[in-house]
PDB file of C-alpha atoms in Angstrom:
ATOM      1  CA  UNK Y  12     -61.817 -14.618 -63.702  1.00 83.00           C
ATOM      2  CA  UNK Y  13     -58.760 -16.666 -64.629  1.00 89.00           C
ATOM      3  CA  UNK Y  14     -57.988 -14.373 -67.562  1.00 91.00           C
ATOM      4  CA  UNK Y  15     -58.076 -11.251 -65.394  1.00 93.00           C
ATOM      5  CA  UNK Y  16     -55.671 -12.838 -62.875  1.00 94.00           C
ATOM      6  CA  UNK Y  17     -53.214 -13.624 -65.648  1.00 95.00           C
ATOM      7  CA  UNK Y  18     -53.457 -10.086 -66.994  1.00 95.00           C
ATOM      8  CA  UNK Y  19     -52.891  -8.653 -63.510  1.00 96.00           C
ATOM      9  CA  UNK Y  20     -49.834 -10.872 -63.007  1.00 96.00           C
ATOM     10  CA  UNK Y  21     -48.429  -9.778 -66.380  1.00 97.00           C
ATOM     11  CA  UNK Y  22     -48.928  -6.114 -65.503  1.00 97.00           C
ATOM     12  CA  UNK Y  23     -47.287  -6.561 -62.100  1.00 98.00           C
ATOM     13  CA  UNK Y  24     -44.323  -8.377 -63.659  1.00 98.00           C
ATOM     14  CA  UNK Y  25     -43.832  -5.551 -66.150  1.00 98.00           C
ATOM     15  CA  UNK Y  26     -44.041  -2.938 -63.368  1.00 98.00           C
ATOM     16  CA  UNK Y  27     -41.536  -4.951 -61.328  1.00 98.00           C
ATOM     17  CA  UNK Y  28     -39.182  -5.117 -64.311  1.00 98.00           C
ATOM     18  CA  UNK Y  29     -39.393  -1.343 -64.859  1.00 97.00           C
ATOM     19  CA  UNK Y  30     -38.728  -0.580 -61.185  1.00 98.00           C
ATOM     20  CA  UNK Y  31     -35.801  -3.009 -61.065  1.00 98.00           C
ATOM     21  CA  UNK Y  32     -34.313  -1.497 -64.219  1.00 97.00           C
ATOM     22  CA  UNK Y  33     -34.585   2.027 -62.818  1.00 97.00           C
ATOM     23  CA  UNK Y  34     -32.967   0.927 -59.556  1.00 97.00           C
ATOM     24  CA  UNK Y  35     -30.087  -0.771 -61.392  1.00 97.00           C
ATOM     25  CA  UNK Y  36     -29.515   2.330 -63.531  1.00 97.00           C
ATOM     26  CA  UNK Y  37     -29.536   4.525 -60.414  1.00 96.00           C
ATOM     27  CA  UNK Y  38     -27.027   2.345 -58.576  1.00 95.00           C
ATOM     28  CA  UNK Y  39     -24.786   2.271 -61.628  1.00 95.00           C
ATOM     29  CA  UNK Y  40     -24.965   6.050 -61.953  1.00 94.00           C
ATOM     30  CA  UNK Y  41     -24.050   6.622 -58.306  1.00 94.00           C
ATOM     31  CA  UNK Y  42     -21.153   4.161 -58.552  1.00 92.00           C
ATOM     32  CA  UNK Y  43     -19.920   5.897 -61.699  1.00 92.00           C
ATOM     33  CA  UNK Y  44     -20.120   9.363 -60.119  1.00 91.00           C
ATOM     34  CA  UNK Y  45     -18.231   8.195 -57.031  1.00 89.00           C
ATOM     35  CA  UNK Y  46     -15.504   6.584 -59.098  1.00 88.00           C
ATOM     36  CA  UNK Y  47     -14.932   9.742 -61.144  1.00 85.00           C
ATOM     37  CA  UNK Y  48     -14.987  12.236 -58.242  1.00 80.00           C
ATOM     38  CA  UNK Y  49     -11.708  12.732 -56.348  1.00 73.00           C
ATOM     39  CA  UNK Y  50     -11.378  11.291 -52.877  1.00 65.00           C
ATOM     40  CA  UNK Y  51     -10.907  13.631 -49.930  1.00 60.00           C
ATOM     41  CA  UNK Y  52      -7.433  12.217 -49.375  1.00 58.00           C
ATOM     42  CA  UNK Y  53      -6.457  13.119 -52.950  1.00 56.00           C
ATOM     43  CA  UNK Y  54      -7.604  16.733 -52.668  1.00 55.00           C
ATOM     44  CA  UNK Y  55      -4.913  19.280 -52.035  1.00 56.00           C
ATOM     45  CA  UNK Y  56      -5.317  21.654 -49.145  1.00 54.00           C
ATOM     46  CA  UNK Y  57      -5.391  25.374 -49.752  1.00 55.00           C
ATOM     47  CA  UNK Y  58      -2.742  27.648 -48.325  1.00 54.00           C
ATOM     48  CA  UNK Y  59      -0.059  24.962 -47.937  1.00 52.00           C
ATOM     49  CA  UNK Y  60      -2.097  23.139 -45.315  1.00 54.00           C
ATOM     50  CA  UNK Y  61      -2.536  26.109 -43.000  1.00 50.00           C
ATOM     51  CA  UNK Y  62      -6.061  27.024 -42.053  1.00 53.00           C
ATOM     52  CA  UNK Y  63      -5.150  30.470 -40.719  1.00 51.00           C
ATOM     53  CA  UNK Y  64      -2.206  32.749 -41.399  1.00 53.00           C
ATOM     54  CA  UNK Y  65       0.535  33.221 -38.844  1.00 55.00           C
ATOM     55  CA  UNK Y  66       0.428  31.122 -35.714  1.00 55.00           C
ATOM     56  CA  UNK Y  67      -3.037  29.724 -36.366  1.00 54.00           C
ATOM     57  CA  UNK Y  68      -4.914  32.416 -34.461  1.00 56.00           C
ATOM     58  CA  UNK Y  69      -7.697  34.511 -35.931  1.00 55.00           C
ATOM     59  CA  UNK Y  70      -6.501  37.824 -37.291  1.00 58.00           C
ATOM     60  CA  UNK Y  71      -8.459  41.003 -36.526  1.00 60.00           C
ATOM     61  CA  UNK Y  72     -11.293  41.519 -38.964  1.00 61.00           C
ATOM     62  CA  UNK Y  73     -11.798  37.833 -39.761  1.00 55.00           C
ATOM     63  CA  UNK Y  74     -15.175  36.253 -39.215  1.00 59.00           C
ATOM     64  CA  UNK Y  75     -15.186  33.944 -36.234  1.00 56.00           C
ATOM     65  CA  UNK Y  76     -17.833  31.235 -35.868  1.00 61.00           C
ATOM     66  CA  UNK Y  77     -20.421  32.174 -33.315  1.00 63.00           C
ATOM     67  CA  UNK Y  78     -20.349  35.873 -34.103  1.00 55.00           C
ATOM     68  CA  UNK Y  79     -23.037  37.519 -36.114  1.00 56.00           C
ATOM     69  CA  UNK Y  80     -22.320  39.995 -38.891  1.00 55.00           C
ATOM     70  CA  UNK Y  81     -23.797  42.822 -36.801  1.00 55.00           C
ATOM     71  CA  UNK Y  82     -21.187  42.269 -34.061  1.00 52.00           C
ATOM     72  CA  UNK Y  83     -18.331  43.347 -36.332  1.00 52.00           C
ATOM     73  CA  UNK Y  84     -19.578  46.906 -36.992  1.00 51.00           C
TER      74      UNK Y  84
END
């Protein structure tokens, strides 16, 4: 009985070590990926910062949110 308890504790300690190692590797990977990706403030905007041409209004023929594709036929 005592031997089986010791074996169970050893197995659980090994499983705990494996899970902790995987978690540490995952956290390190996420931290590395975030440090290498550009921040949103560093990204340049497209079109010299204008979302729409002209005075900012939708031009005819552009897709407007809320309209389906079938509405433009």
